[in-house]
Coordinates of C-alpha atoms and ligand atoms in Angstrom, one line a residue:
X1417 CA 23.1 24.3 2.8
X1418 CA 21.1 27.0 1.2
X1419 CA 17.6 26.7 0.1
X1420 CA 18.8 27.6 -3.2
X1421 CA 20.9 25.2 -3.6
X1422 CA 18.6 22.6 -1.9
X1423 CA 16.3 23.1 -5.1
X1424 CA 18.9 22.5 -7.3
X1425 CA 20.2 19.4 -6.1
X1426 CA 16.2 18.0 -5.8
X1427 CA 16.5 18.2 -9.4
X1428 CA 18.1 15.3 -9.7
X1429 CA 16.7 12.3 -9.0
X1430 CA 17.8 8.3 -9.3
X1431 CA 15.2 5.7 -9.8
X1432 CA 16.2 1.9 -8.9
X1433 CA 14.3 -0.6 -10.3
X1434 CA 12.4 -0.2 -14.0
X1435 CA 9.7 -2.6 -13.8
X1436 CA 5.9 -1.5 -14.5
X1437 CA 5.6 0.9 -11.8
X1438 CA 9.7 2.1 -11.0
X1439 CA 9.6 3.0 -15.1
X1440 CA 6.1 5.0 -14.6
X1441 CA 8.0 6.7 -11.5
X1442 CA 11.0 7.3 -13.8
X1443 CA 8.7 8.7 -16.1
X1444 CA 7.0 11.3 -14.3
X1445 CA 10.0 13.0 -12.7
X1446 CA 11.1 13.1 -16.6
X1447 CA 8.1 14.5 -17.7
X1448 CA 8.9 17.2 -14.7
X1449 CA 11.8 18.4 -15.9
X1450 CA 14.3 16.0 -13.7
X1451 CA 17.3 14.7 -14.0
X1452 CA 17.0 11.3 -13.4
X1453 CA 19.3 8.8 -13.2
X1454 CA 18.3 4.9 -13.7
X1455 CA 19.7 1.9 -12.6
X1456 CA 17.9 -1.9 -13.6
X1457 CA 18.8 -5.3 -12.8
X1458 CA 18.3 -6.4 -16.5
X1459 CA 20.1 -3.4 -18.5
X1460 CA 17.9 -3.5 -21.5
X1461 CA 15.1 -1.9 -19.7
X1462 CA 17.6 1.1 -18.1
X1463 CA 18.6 1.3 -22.2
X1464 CA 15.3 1.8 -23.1
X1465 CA 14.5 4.8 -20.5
X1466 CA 17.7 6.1 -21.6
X1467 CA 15.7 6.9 -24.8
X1468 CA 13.3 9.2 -22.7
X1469 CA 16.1 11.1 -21.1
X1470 CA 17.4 9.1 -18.4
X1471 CA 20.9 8.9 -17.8
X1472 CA 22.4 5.2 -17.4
X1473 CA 24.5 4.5 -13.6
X1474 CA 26.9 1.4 -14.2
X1475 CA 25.7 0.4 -10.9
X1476 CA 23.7 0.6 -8.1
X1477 CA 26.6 2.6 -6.2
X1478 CA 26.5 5.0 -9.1
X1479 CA 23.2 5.3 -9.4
X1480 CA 22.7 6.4 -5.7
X1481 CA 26.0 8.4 -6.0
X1482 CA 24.4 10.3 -8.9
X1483 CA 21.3 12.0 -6.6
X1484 CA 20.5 13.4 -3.9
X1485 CA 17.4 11.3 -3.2
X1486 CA 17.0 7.4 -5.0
X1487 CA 13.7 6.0 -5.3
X1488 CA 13.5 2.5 -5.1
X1489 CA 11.0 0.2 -6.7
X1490 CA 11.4 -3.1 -7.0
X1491 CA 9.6 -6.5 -6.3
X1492 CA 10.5 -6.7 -3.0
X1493 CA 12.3 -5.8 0.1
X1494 CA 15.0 -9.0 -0.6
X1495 CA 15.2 -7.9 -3.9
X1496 CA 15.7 -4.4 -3.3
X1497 CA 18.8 -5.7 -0.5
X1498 CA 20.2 -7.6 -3.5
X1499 CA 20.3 -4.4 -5.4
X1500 CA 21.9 -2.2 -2.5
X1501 CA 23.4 -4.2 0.6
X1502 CA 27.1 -4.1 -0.9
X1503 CA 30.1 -2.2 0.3
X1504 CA 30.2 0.2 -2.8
X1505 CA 26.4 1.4 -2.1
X1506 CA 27.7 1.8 1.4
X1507 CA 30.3 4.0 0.8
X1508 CA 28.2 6.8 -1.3
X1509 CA 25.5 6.4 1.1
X1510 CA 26.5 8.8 3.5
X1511 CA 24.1 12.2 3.5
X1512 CA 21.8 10.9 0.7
X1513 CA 17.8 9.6 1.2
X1514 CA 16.5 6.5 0.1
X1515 CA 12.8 6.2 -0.2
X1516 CA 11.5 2.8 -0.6
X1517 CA 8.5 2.4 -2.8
X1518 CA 9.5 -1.5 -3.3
X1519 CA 6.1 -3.4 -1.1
X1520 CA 7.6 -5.1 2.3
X1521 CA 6.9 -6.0 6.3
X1522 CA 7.5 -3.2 9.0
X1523 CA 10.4 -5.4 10.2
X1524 CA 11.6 -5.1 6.5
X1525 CA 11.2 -1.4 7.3
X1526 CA 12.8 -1.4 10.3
X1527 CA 16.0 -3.2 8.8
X1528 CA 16.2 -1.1 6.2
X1529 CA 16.4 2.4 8.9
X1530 CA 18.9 0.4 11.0
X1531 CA 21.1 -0.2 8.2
X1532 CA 20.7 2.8 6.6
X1533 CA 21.1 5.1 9.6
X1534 CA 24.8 3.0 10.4
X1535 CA 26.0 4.8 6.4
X1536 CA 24.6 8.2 7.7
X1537 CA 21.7 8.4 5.3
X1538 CA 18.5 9.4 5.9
X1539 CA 15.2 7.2 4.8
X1540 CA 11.5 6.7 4.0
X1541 CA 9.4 3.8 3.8
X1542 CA 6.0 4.1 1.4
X1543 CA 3.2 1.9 0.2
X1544 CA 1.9 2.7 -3.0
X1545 CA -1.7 2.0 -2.8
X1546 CA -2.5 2.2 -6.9
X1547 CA -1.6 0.7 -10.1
X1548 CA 1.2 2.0 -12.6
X1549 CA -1.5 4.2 -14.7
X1550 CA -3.2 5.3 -11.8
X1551 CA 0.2 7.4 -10.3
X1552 CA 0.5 11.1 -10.3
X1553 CA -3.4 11.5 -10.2
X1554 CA -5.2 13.9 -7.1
X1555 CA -6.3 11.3 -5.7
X1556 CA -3.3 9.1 -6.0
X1557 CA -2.1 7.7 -2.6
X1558 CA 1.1 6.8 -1.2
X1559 CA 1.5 5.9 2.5
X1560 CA 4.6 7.0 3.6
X1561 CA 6.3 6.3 6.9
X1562 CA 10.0 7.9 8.5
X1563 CA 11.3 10.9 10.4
X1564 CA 9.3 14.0 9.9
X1565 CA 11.9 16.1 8.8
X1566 CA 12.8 13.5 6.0
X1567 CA 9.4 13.5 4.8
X1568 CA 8.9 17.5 5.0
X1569 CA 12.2 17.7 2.9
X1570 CA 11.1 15.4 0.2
X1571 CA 7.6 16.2 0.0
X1572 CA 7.6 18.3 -2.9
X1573 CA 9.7 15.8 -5.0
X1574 CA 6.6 13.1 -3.9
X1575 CA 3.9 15.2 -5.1
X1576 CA 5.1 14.5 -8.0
X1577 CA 4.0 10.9 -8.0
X1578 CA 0.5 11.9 -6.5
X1579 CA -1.6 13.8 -4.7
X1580 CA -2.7 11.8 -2.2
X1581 CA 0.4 11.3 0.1
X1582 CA -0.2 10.4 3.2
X1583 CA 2.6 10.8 5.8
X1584 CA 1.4 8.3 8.7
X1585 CA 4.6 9.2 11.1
X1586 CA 8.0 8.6 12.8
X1587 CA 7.4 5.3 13.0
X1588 CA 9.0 3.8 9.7
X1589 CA 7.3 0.2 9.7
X1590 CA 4.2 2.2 9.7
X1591 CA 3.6 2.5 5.8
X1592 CA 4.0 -1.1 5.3
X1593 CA 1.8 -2.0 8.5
X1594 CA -1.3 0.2 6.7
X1595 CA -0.6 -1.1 3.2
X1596 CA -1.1 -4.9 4.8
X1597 CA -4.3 -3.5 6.5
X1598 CA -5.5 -2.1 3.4
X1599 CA -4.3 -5.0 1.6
X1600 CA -6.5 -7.4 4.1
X1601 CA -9.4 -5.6 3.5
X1602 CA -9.2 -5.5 0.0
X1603 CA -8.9 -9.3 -0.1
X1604 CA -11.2 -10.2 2.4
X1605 CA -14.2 -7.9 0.4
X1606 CA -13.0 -9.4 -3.0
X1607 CA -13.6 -12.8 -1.7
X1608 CA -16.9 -11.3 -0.7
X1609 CA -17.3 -10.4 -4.3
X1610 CA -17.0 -13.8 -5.6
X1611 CA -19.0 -15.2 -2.7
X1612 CA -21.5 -12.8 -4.6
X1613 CA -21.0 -14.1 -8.3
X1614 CA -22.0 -17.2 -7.4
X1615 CA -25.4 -16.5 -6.2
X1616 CA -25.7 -13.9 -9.1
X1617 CA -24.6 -17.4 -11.7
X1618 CA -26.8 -19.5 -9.7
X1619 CA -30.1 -17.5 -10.9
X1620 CA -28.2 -16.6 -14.5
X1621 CA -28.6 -12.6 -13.2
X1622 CA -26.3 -10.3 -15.2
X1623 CA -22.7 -10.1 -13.6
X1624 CA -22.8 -6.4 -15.0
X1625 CA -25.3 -5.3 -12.7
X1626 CA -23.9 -7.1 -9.8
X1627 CA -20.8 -5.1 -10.3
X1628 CA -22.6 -2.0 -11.1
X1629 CA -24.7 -2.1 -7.7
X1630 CA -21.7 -3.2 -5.8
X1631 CA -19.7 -0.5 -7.0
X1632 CA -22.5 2.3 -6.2
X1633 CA -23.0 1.0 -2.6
X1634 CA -19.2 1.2 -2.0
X1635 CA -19.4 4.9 -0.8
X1636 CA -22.0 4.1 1.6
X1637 CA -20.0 0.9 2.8
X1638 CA -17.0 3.1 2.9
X1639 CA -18.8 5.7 5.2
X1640 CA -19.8 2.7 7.6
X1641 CA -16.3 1.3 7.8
X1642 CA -15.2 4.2 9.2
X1643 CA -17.8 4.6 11.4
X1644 CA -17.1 0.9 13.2
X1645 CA -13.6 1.7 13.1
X1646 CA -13.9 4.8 15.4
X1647 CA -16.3 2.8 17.8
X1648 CA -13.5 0.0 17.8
X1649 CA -11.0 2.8 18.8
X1650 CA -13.0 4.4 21.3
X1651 CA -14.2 1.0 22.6
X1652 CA -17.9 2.2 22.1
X1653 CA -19.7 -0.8 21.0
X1654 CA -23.4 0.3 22.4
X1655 CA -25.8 -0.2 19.2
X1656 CA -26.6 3.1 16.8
X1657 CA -27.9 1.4 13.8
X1658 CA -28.3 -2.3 13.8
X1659 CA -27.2 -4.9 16.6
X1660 CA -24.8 -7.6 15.6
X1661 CA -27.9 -10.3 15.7
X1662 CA -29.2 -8.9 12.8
X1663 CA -25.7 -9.6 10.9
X1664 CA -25.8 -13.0 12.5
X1665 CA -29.1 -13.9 10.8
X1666 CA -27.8 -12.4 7.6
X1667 CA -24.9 -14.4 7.8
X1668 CA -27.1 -17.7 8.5
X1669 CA -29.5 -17.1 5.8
X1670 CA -25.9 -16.7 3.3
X1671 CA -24.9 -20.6 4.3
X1672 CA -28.1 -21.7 4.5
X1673 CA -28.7 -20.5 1.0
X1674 CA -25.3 -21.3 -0.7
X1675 CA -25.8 -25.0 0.8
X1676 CA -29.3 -25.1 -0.5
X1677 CA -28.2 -24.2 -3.8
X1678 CA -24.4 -26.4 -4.1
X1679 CA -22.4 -23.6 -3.3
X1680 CA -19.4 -23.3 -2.1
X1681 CA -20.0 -21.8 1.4
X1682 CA -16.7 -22.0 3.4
X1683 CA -16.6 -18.1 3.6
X1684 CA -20.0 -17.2 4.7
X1685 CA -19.6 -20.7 6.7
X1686 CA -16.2 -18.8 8.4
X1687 CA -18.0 -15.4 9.4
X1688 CA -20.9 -17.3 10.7
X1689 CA -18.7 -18.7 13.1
X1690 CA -16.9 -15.6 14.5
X1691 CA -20.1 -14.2 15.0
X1692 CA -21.8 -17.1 16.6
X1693 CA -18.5 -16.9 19.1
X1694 CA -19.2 -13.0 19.8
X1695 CA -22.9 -14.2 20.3
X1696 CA -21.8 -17.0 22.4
X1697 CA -19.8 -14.4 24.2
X1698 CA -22.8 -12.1 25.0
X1699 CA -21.8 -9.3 22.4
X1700 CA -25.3 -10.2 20.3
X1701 CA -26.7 -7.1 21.2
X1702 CA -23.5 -4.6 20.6
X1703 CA -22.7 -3.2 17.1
X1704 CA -21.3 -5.1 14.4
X1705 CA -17.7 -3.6 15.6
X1706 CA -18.1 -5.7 18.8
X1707 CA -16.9 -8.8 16.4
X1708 CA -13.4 -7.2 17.3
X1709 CA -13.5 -8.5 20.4
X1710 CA -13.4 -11.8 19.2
X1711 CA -10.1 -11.7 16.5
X1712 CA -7.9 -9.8 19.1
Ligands
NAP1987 N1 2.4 -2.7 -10.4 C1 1.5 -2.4 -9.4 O1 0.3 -2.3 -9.7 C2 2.0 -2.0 -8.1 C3 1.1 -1.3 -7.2 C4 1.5 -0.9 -5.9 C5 2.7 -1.3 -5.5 N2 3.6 -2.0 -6.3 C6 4.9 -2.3 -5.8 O2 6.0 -1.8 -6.6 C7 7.1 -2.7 -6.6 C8 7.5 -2.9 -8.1 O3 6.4 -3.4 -8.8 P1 6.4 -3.6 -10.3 O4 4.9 -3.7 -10.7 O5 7.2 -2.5 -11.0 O6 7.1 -5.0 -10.5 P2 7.7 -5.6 -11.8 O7 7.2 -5.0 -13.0 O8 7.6 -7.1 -11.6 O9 9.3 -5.2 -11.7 C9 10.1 -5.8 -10.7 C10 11.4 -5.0 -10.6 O10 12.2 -5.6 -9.6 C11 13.4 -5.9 -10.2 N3 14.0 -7.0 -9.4 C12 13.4 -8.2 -9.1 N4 14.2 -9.0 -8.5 C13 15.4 -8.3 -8.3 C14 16.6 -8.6 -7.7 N5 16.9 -9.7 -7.1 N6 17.6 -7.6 -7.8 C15 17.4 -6.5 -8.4 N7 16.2 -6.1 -9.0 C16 15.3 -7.0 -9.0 C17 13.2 -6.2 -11.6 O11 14.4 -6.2 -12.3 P3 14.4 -6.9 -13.8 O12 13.9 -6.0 -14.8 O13 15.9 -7.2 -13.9 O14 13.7 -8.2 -13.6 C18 12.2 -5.1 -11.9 O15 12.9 -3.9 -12.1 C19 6.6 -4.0 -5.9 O16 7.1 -4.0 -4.6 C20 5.1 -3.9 -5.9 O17 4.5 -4.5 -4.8 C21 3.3 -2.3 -7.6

């Protein structure tokens, strides 16, 4: 195939799924110019793109015939095998790409390339890491996991949805395993958060400022998380800024505190215990990282 015509045919483009962030992806390849094809579950909302310039596929089977590439977006990876796991997808299948943007498991992922690779199609798993407004800015990151050759085909057509695309290997369960770790750490500092509010409530101090001086201490924070997770990787856990005791008596003082005041204290009450385990297990005196140790 000829460059040329290569270009041409990554014109056109099928989005599957037309919730609140498949109909923002449908979007922007419209506003680009594309050809794009759309394909819903509930045909009202494909009817309703169709009004923005997308053309309507009957089916799933017609939408991916319609493309080169389909994007897929939808709630999940069972809904997404409701969508496509029929004999009629699997007969157009055959020298297309599917990238799925739809959240799952790496054994989802790892389904998905087996099955795909029986109908001689090519494929990428992704993570969007951003909400439906917050697509196609610099910043805007997509983890995105498959053969390297897939990804180096379609990574024009994905800049288009961000700039922040992050192609994190061969490996195709790899996107979704690095969307659950950012996922986990995203819920285990939110519940940090509201650990916060309630000692911020429990002296009526202004939840503004609390978010204001959480949110400019998040860079710094940022900066130190990736500093413990190179000393996890390269298993150096001798002490450059502050030993793990000092995090142990900060941890103590936050139960001692929430209990004093009738607060609920079964997270601080949770990290005190993993780190009076690493303690107990002679890592008081190694950084904070060390704690590692003790969840794996
Ligand atoms: N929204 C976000 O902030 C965000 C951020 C990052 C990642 N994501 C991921 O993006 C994906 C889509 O999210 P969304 O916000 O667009 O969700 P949504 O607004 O709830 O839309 C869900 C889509 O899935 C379709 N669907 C559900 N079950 C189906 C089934 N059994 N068969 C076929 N289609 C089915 C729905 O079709 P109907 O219209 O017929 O119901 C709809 O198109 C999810 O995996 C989500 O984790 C979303």
């Amino acid at each position: 195939m000829t460059i040329k015509k290569m270009k041409t045919q990554a014109k056109r483009i099928t989005v599957i799924g037309l919730g609140n962030m498949g109909a923002a992806i449908a979007r922007l390849y419209l506003n680009k110019g594309y050809r794009v094809t759309v394909w819903n579950r509930s045909a009202e909302k494909a009817v309703a793109m169709q009004a923005e310039g997308a053309e309507i596929a009957g089916s799933p089977e017609a939408a991916v015939a319609a493309s080169p590439v389909t994007i897929i977006c939808v709630h999940n990876y069972s809904a997404s095998n409701d969508a496509l796991r029929h004999t009629a997808v699997e007969a157009v299948l055959n020298g297309k790409t599917l990238i799925q943007l739809s959240t799952g498991s790496p054994q989802d992922a790892r389904d998905a390339e087996n099955w795909l690779a029986r109908f001689g199609a090519a494929y990428l798993d992704g993570a969007i890491q951003v909400a439906p407004e917050q697509m196609a800015q610099p910043d805007t990151t997509i983890l995105l996991s498959g053969r390297e050759e897939t990804f180096q085909a379609q990574a024009e057509l994905l800049a288009v949805l961000g700039g922040g695309n992050t192609y994190l290997g061969n490996n195709i369960g790899a996107a979704a395993a690095m969307d659950l770790a950012t996922l986990s750490y995203v819920y285990g500092a939110y519940l940090g958060f509201l650990q916060g509010v309630l000692f911020v409530d429990s002296e009526q101090l202004d939840l503004d400022v609390y978010g204001k001086t959480v949110a400019r201490m998040s860079a710094s924070f940022g900066q130190f998380l990736q500093h413990q997770g190179k000393a996890i990787a390269r298993q150096q856990f001798e002490v450059t800024q502050s030993p793990m005791s000092i995090s142990l008596e900060a941890i103590d003082r936050i139960v001692d505190a929430a209990k004093t005041a009738g607060l609920h204290a079964a997270l601080p009450e949770l990290i005190a215990g993993l780190l009076h385990k690493a303690t107990a297990a002679g890592y008081g005196n190694e950084e904070l990282a060390a704690l590692i140790k003790v969840l794996r």
